PDB file of C-alpha atoms and ligand atoms in Angstrom:
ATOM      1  CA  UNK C 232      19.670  23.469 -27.164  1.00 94.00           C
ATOM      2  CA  UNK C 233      19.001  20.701 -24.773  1.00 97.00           C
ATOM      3  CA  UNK C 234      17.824  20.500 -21.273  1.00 98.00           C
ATOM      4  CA  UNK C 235      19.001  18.568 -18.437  1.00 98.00           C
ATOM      5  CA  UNK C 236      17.196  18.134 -14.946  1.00 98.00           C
ATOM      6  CA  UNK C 237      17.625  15.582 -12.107  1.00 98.00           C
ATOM      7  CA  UNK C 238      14.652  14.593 -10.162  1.00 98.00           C
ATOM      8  CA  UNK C 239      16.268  13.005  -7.241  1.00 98.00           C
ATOM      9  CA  UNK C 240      19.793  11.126  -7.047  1.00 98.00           C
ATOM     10  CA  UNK C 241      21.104   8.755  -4.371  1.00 95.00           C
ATOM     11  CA  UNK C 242      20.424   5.355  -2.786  1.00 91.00           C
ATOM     12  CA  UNK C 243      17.121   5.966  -2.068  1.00 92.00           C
ATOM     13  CA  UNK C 244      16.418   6.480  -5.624  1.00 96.00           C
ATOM     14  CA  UNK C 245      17.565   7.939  -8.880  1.00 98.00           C
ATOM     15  CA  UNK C 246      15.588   9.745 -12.020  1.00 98.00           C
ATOM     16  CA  UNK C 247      16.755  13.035 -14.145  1.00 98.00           C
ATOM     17  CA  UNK C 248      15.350  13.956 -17.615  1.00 98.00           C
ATOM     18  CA  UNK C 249      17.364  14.712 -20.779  1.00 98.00           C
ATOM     19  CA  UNK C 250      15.394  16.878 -23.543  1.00 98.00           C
ATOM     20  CA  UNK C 251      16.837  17.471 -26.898  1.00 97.00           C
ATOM     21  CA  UNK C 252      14.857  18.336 -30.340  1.00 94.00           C
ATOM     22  CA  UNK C 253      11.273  16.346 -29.497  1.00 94.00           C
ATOM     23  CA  UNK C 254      13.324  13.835 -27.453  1.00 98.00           C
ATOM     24  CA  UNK C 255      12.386  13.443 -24.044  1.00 98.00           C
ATOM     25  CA  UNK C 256      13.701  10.736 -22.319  1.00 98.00           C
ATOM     26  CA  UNK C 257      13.981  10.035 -18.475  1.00 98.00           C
ATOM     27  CA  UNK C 258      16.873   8.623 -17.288  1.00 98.00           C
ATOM     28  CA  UNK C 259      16.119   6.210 -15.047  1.00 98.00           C
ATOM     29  CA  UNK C 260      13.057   5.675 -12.604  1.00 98.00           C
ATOM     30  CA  UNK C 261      13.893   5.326  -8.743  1.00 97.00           C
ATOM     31  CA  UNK C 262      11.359   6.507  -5.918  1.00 96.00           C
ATOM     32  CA  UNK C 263       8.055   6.003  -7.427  1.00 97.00           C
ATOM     33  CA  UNK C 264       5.572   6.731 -10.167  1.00 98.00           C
ATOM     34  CA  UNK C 265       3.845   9.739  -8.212  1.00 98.00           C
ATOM     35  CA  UNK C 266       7.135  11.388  -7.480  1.00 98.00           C
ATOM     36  CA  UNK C 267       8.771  11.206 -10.876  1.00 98.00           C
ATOM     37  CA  UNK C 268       5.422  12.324 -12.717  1.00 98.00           C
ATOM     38  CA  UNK C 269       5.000  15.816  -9.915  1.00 98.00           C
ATOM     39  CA  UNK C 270       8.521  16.422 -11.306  1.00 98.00           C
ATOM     40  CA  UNK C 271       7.726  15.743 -14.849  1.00 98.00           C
ATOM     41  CA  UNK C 272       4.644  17.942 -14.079  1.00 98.00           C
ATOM     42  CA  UNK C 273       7.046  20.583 -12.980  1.00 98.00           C
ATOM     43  CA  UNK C 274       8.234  20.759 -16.159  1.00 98.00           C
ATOM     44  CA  UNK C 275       4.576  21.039 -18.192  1.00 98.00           C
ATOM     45  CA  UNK C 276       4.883  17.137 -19.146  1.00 98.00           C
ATOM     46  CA  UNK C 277       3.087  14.387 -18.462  1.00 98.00           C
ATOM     47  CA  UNK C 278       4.197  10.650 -18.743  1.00 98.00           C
ATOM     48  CA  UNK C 279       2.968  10.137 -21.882  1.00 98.00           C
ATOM     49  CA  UNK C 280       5.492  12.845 -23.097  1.00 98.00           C
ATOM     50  CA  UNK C 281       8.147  10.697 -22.754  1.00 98.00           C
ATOM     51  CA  UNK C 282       9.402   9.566 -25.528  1.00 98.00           C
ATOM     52  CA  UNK C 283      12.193   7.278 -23.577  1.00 98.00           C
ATOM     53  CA  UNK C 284      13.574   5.322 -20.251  1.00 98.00           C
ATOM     54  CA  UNK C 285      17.138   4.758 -19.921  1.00 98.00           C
ATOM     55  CA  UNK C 286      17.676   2.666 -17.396  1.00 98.00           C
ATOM     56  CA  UNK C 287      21.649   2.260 -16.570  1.00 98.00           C
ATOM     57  CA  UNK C 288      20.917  -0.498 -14.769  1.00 98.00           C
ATOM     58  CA  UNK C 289      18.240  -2.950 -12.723  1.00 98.00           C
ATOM     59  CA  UNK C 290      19.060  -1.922  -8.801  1.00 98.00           C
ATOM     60  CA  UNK C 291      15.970  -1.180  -7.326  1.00 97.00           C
ATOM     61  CA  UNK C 292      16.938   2.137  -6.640  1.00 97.00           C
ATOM     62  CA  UNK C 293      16.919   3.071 -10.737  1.00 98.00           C
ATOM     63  CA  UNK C 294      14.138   0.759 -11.579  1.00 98.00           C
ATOM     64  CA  UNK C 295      11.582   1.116  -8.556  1.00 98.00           C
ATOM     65  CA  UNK C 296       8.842   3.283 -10.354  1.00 98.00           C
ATOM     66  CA  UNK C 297       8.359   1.071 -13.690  1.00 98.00           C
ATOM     67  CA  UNK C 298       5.737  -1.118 -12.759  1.00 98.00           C
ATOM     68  CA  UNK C 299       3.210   1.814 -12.241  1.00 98.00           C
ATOM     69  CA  UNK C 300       4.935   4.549 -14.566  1.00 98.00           C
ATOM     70  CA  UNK C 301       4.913   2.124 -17.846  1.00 98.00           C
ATOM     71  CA  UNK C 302       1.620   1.704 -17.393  1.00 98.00           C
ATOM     72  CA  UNK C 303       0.662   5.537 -17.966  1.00 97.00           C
ATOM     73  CA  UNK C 304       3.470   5.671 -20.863  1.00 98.00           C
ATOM     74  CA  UNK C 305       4.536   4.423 -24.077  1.00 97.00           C
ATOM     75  CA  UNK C 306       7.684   5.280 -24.063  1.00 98.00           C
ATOM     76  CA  UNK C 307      10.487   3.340 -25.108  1.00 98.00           C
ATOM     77  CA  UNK C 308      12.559   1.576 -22.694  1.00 98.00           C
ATOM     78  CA  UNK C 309      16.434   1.646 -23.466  1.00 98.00           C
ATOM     79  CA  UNK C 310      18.780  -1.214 -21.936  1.00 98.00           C
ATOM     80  CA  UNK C 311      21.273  -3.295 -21.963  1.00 98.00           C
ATOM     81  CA  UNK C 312      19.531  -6.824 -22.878  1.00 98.00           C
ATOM     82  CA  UNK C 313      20.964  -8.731 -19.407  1.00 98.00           C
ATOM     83  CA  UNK C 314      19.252  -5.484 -17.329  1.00 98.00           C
ATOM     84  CA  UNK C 315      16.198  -6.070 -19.963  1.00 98.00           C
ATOM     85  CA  UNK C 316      15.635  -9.721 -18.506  1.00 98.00           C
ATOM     86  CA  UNK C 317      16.356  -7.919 -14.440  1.00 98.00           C
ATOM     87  CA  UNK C 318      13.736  -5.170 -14.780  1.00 98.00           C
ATOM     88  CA  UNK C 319      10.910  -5.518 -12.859  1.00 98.00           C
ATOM     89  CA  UNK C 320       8.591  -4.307 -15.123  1.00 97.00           C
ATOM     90  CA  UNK C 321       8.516  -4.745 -18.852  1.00 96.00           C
ATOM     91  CA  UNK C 322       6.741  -3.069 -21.960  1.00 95.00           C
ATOM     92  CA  UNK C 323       6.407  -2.755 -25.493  1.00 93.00           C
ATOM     93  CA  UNK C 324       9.304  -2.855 -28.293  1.00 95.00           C
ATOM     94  CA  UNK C 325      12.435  -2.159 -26.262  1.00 98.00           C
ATOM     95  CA  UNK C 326      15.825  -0.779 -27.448  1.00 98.00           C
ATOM     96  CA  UNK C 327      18.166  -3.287 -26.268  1.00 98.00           C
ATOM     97  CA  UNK C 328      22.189  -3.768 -26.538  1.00 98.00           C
ATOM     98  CA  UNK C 329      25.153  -4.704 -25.309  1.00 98.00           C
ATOM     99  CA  UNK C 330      27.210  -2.147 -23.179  1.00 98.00           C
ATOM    100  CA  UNK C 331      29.643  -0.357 -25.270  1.00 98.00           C
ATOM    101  CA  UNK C 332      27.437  -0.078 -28.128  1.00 98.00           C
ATOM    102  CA  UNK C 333      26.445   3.066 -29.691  1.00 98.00           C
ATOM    103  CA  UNK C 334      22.926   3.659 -30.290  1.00 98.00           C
ATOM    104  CA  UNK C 335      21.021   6.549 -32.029  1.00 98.00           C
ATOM    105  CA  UNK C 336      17.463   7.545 -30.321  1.00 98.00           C
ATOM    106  CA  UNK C 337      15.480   8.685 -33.071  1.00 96.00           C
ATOM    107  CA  UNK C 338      18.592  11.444 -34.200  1.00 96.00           C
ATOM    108  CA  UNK C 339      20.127  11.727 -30.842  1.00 98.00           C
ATOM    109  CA  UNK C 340      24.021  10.137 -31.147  1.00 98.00           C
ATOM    110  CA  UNK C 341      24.057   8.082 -27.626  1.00 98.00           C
ATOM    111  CA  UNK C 342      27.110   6.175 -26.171  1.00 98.00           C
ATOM    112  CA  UNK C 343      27.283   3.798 -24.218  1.00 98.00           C
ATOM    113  CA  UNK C 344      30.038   2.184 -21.395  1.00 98.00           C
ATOM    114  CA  UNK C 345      29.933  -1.040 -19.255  1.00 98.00           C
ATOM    115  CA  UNK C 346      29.934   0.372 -15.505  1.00 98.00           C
ATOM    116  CA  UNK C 347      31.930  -1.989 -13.012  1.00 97.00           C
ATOM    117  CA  UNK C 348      29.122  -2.191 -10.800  1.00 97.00           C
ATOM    118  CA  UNK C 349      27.784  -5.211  -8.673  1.00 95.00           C
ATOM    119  CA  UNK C 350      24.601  -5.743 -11.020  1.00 97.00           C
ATOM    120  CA  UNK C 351      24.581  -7.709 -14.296  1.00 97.00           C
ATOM    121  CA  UNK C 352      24.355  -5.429 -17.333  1.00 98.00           C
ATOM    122  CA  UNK C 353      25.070  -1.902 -15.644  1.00 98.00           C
ATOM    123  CA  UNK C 354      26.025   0.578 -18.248  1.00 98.00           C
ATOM    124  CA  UNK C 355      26.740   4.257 -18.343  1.00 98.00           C
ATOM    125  CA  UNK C 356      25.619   6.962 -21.007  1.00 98.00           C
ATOM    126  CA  UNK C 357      26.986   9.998 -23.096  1.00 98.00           C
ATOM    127  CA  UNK C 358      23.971  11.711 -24.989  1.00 98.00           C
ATOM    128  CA  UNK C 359      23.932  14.022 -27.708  1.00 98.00           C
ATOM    129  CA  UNK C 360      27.288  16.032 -29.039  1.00 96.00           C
ATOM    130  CA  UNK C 361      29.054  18.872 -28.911  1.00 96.00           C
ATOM    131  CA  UNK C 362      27.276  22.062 -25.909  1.00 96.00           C
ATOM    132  CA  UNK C 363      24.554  19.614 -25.584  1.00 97.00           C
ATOM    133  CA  UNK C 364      26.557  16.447 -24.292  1.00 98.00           C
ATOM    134  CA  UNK C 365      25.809  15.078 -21.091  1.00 98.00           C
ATOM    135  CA  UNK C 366      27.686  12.059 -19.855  1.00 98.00           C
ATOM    136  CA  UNK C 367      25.857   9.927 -17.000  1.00 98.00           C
ATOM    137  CA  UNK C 368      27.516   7.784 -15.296  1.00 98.00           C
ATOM    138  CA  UNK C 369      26.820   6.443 -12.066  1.00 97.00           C
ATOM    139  CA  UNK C 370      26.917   3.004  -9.685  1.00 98.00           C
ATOM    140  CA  UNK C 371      30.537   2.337 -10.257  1.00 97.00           C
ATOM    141  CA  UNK C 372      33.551   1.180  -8.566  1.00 96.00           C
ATOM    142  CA  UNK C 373      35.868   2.320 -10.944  1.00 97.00           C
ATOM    143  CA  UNK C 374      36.386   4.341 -14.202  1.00 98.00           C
ATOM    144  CA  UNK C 375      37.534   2.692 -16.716  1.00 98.00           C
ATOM    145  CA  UNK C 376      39.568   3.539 -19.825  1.00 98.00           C
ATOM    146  CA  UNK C 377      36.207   2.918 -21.908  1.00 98.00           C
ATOM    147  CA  UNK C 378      33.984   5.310 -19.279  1.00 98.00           C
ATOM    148  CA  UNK C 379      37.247   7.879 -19.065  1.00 98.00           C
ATOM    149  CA  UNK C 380      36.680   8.425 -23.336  1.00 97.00           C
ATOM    150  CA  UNK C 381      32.704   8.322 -23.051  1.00 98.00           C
ATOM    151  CA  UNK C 382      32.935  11.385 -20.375  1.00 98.00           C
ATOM    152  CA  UNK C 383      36.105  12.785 -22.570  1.00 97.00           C
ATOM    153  CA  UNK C 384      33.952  13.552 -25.350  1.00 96.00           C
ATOM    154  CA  UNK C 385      31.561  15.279 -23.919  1.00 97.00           C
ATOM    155  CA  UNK C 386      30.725  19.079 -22.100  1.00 97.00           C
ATOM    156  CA  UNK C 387      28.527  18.231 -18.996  1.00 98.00           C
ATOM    157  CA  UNK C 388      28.961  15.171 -16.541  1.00 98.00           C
ATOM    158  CA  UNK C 389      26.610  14.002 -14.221  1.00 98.00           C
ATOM    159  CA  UNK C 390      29.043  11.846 -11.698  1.00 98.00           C
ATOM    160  CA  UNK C 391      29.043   9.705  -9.055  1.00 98.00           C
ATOM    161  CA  UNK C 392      30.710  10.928  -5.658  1.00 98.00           C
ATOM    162  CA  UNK C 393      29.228   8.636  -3.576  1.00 97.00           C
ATOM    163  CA  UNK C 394      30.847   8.612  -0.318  1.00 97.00           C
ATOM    164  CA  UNK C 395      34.106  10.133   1.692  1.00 97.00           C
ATOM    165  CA  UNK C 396      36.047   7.048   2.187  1.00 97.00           C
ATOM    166  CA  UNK C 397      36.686   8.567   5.855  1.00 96.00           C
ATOM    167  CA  UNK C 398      32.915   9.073   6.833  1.00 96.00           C
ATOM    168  CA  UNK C 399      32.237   4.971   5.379  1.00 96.00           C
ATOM    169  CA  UNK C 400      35.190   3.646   7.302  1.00 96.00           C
ATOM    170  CA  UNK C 401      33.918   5.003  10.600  1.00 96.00           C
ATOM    171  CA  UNK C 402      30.375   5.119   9.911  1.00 96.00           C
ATOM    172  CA  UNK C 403      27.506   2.671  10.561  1.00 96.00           C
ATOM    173  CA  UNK C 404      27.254   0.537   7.852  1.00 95.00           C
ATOM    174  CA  UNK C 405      27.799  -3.280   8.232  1.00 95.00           C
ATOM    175  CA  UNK C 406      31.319  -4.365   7.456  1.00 95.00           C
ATOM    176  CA  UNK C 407      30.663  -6.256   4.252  1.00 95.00           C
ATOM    177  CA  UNK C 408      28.441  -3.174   3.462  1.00 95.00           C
ATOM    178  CA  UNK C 409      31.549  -1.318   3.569  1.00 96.00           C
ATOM    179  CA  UNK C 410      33.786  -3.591   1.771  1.00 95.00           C
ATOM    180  CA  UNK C 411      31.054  -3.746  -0.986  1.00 94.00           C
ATOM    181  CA  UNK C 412      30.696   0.323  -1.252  1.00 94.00           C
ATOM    182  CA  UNK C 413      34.779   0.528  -1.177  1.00 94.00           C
ATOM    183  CA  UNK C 414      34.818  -2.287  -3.956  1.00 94.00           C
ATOM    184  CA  UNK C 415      36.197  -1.533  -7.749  1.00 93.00           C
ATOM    185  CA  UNK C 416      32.765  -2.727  -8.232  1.00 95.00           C
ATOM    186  CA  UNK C 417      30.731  -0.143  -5.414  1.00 96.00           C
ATOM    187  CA  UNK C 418      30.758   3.382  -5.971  1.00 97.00           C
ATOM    188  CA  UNK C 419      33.283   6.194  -6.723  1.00 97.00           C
ATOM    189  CA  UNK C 420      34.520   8.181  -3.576  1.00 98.00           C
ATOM    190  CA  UNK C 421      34.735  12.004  -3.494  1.00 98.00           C
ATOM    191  CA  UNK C 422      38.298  11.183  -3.887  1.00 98.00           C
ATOM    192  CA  UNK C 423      38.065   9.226  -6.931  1.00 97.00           C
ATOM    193  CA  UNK C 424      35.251  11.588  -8.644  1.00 98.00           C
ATOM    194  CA  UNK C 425      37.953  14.826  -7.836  1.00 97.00           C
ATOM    195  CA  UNK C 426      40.420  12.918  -9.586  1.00 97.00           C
ATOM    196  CA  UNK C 427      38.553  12.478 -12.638  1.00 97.00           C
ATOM    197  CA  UNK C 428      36.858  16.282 -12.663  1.00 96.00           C
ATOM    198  CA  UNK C 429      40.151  17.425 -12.520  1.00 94.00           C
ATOM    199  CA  UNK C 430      41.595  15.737 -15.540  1.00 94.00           C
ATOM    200  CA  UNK C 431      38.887  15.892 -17.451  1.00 95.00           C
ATOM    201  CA  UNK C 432      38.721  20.016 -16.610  1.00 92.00           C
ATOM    202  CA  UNK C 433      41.837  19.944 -18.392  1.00 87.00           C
ATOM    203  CA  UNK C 434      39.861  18.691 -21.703  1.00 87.00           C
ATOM    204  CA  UNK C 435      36.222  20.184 -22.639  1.00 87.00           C
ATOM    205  CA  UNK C 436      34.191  19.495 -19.775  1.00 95.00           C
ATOM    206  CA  UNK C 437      32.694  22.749 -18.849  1.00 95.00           C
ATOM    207  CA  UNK C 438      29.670  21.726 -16.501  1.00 97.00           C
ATOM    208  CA  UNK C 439      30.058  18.547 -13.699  1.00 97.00           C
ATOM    209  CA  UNK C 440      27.221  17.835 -11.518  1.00 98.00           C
ATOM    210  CA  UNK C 441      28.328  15.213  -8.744  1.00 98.00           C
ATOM    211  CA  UNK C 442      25.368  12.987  -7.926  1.00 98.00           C
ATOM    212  CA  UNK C 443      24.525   9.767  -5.911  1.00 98.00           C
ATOM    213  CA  UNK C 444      25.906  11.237  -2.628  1.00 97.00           C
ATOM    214  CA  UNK C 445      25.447   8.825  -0.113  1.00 96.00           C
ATOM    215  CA  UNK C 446      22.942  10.445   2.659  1.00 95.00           C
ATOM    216  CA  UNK C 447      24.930   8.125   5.449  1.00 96.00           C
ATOM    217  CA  UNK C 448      28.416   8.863   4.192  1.00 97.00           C
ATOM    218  CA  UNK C 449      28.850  11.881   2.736  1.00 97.00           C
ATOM    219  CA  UNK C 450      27.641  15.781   3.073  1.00 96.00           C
ATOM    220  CA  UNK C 451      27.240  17.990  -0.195  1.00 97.00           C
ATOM    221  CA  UNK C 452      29.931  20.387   1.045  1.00 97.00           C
ATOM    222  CA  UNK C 453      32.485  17.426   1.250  1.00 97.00           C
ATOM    223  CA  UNK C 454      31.406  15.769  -2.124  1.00 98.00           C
ATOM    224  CA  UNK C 455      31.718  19.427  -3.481  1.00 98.00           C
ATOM    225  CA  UNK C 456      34.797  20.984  -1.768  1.00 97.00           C
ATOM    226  CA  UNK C 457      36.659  17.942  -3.044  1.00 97.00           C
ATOM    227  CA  UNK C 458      36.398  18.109  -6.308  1.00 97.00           C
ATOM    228  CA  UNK C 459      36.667  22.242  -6.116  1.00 97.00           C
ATOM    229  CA  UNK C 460      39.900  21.620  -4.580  1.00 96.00           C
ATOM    230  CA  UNK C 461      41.158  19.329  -7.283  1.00 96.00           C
ATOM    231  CA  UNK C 462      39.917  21.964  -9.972  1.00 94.00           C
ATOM    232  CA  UNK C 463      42.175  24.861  -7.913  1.00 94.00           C
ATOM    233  CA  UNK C 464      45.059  23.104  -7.876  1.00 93.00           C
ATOM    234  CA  UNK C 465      45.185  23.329 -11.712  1.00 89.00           C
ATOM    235  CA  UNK C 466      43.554  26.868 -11.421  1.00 89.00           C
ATOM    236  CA  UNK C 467      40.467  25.302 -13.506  1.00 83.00           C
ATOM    237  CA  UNK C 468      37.734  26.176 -10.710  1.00 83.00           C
ATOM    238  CA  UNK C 469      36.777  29.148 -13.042  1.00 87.00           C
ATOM    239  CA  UNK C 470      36.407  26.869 -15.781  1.00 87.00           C
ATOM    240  CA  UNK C 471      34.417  24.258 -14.808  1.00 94.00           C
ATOM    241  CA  UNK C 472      30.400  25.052 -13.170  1.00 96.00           C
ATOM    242  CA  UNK C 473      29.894  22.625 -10.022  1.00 97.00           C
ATOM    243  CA  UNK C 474      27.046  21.525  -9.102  1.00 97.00           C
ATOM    244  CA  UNK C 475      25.541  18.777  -6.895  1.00 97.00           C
ATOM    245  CA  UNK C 476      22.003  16.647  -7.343  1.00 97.00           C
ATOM    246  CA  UNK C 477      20.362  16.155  -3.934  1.00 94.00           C
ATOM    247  CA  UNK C 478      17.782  13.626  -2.774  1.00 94.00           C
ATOM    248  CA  UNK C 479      14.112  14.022  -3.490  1.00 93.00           C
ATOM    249  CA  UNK C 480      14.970  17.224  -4.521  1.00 95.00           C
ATOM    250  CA  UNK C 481      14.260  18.393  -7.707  1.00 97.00           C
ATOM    251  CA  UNK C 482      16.752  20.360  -9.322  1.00 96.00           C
ATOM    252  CA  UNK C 483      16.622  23.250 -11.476  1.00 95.00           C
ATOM    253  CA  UNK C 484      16.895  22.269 -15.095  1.00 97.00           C
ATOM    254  CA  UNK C 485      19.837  23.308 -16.839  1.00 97.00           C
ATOM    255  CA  UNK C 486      20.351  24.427 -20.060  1.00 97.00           C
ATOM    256  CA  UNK C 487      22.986  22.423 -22.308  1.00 96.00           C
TER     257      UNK C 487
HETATM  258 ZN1   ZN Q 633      22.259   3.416  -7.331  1.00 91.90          ZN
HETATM  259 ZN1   ZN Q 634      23.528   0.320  -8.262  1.00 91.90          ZN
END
């Protein structure tokens, strides 16, 4: 059994927790110390429960709580070695390597992907195996054949559907803002994320929880009634549970 929980997802900042066996490891810490450690308090843990911190990668929106959360932890961080050298706060004997690699946390099988994303060293994740997977993979423009596989292989997805492309074109974001967001190295669209649900509903995935909505440029019911839509037309709704994460909102945890 395994447990899954986000904390709070989107540009304002991103955090979730992963538990399997005696692993707990956060994945990623955006917002701030106080607000990731309420949530972890929500759970009966305290910091020094963790036993890791993925980060995916060094935007200040995934990284904004280490400085004051590493020092009330000593858990292990987990990077890529380029988003290593961007963190803004380091400690202890890290798990470093290159995106792509696969890496075992204590006896948890993890995956890794590069993430086309417009930040040196940005990866994506797959944890665990079989009912207990959980691919996480946000902060990127496109998915590739590499990221496709990693979410493949595994029976829950946490996804990016960042934005409806409509709501960005016409909304009030700067122009190169836009172009940057809309970029194979931005963020995936509700568009993009249906397409993907939908063929991977056709393989294993059983659970998909769309995160990193975009609080200027997208509305949960679009972001959901997207991909929903995508998952009728191949009369896989009933097959898939659809969820979204939501903003400083913690969510409840779900059982893998
Ligand atoms: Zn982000
Ligand atoms: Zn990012």
């Amino acid at each position: 059994m395994a447990l899954f929980c986000s904390f709070t997802s989107g540009s304002k900042g991103n955090s979730g927790i992963y538990i399997q066996g005696g692993k707990r490891i956060l994945i990623d810490a955006g917002t701030n110390a106080k607000y990731i450690c309420a949530c972890l308090a929500e759970l009966g843990l305290r910091p020094a429960d963790l036993t890791h911190i993925v980060i995916t990668h060094a935007h200040n929106d995934h990284v904004s709580a280490l400085p004051v959360l590493l020092k009330r932890t000593d858990a292990r961080l987990v990077c890529t070695g380029t988003t290593w050298d961007l963190l803004p706060a380091r400690k202890g004997d890290p798990i470093l390597f290159e995106a792509g690699d696969s890496l075992v946390l204590d006896d948890l099988p993890v995956q890794t992907a590069p993430t086309p994303h417009d930040c040196l060293g940005s990866c994506c994740y797959a944890f665990g195996s079989g009912e207990e997977s959980l691919a996480y993979c946000t902060d990127l423009g496109t998915v590739t054949a590499d990221i496709f596989e990693l979410m493949r292989r595994c029976r829950n997805l946490f996804i990016e559907s960042n934005h409806d492309v409509d709501m960005l074109r016409t909304g009030p974001y700067p122009y190169p803002l836009k172009q940057r967001v809309l970029s194979d190295r931005g963020h995936l669209s509700n568009e993009t994320c249906a397409g993907i649900v939908s063929r991977l509903a056709l393989g294993g995935v059983r659970r998909v929880i769309l995160g990193h909505l975009s609080e200027v440029n997208n509305q949960p019911a679009l972001a959901l009634g997207q991909s929903r839509k995508a998952l009728q037309a191949l009369g896989a709704d009933g097959d898939v549970l659809l969820g979204a994460a939501a903003a400083r909102q913690m969510q409840p945890p779900v059982v893998l």
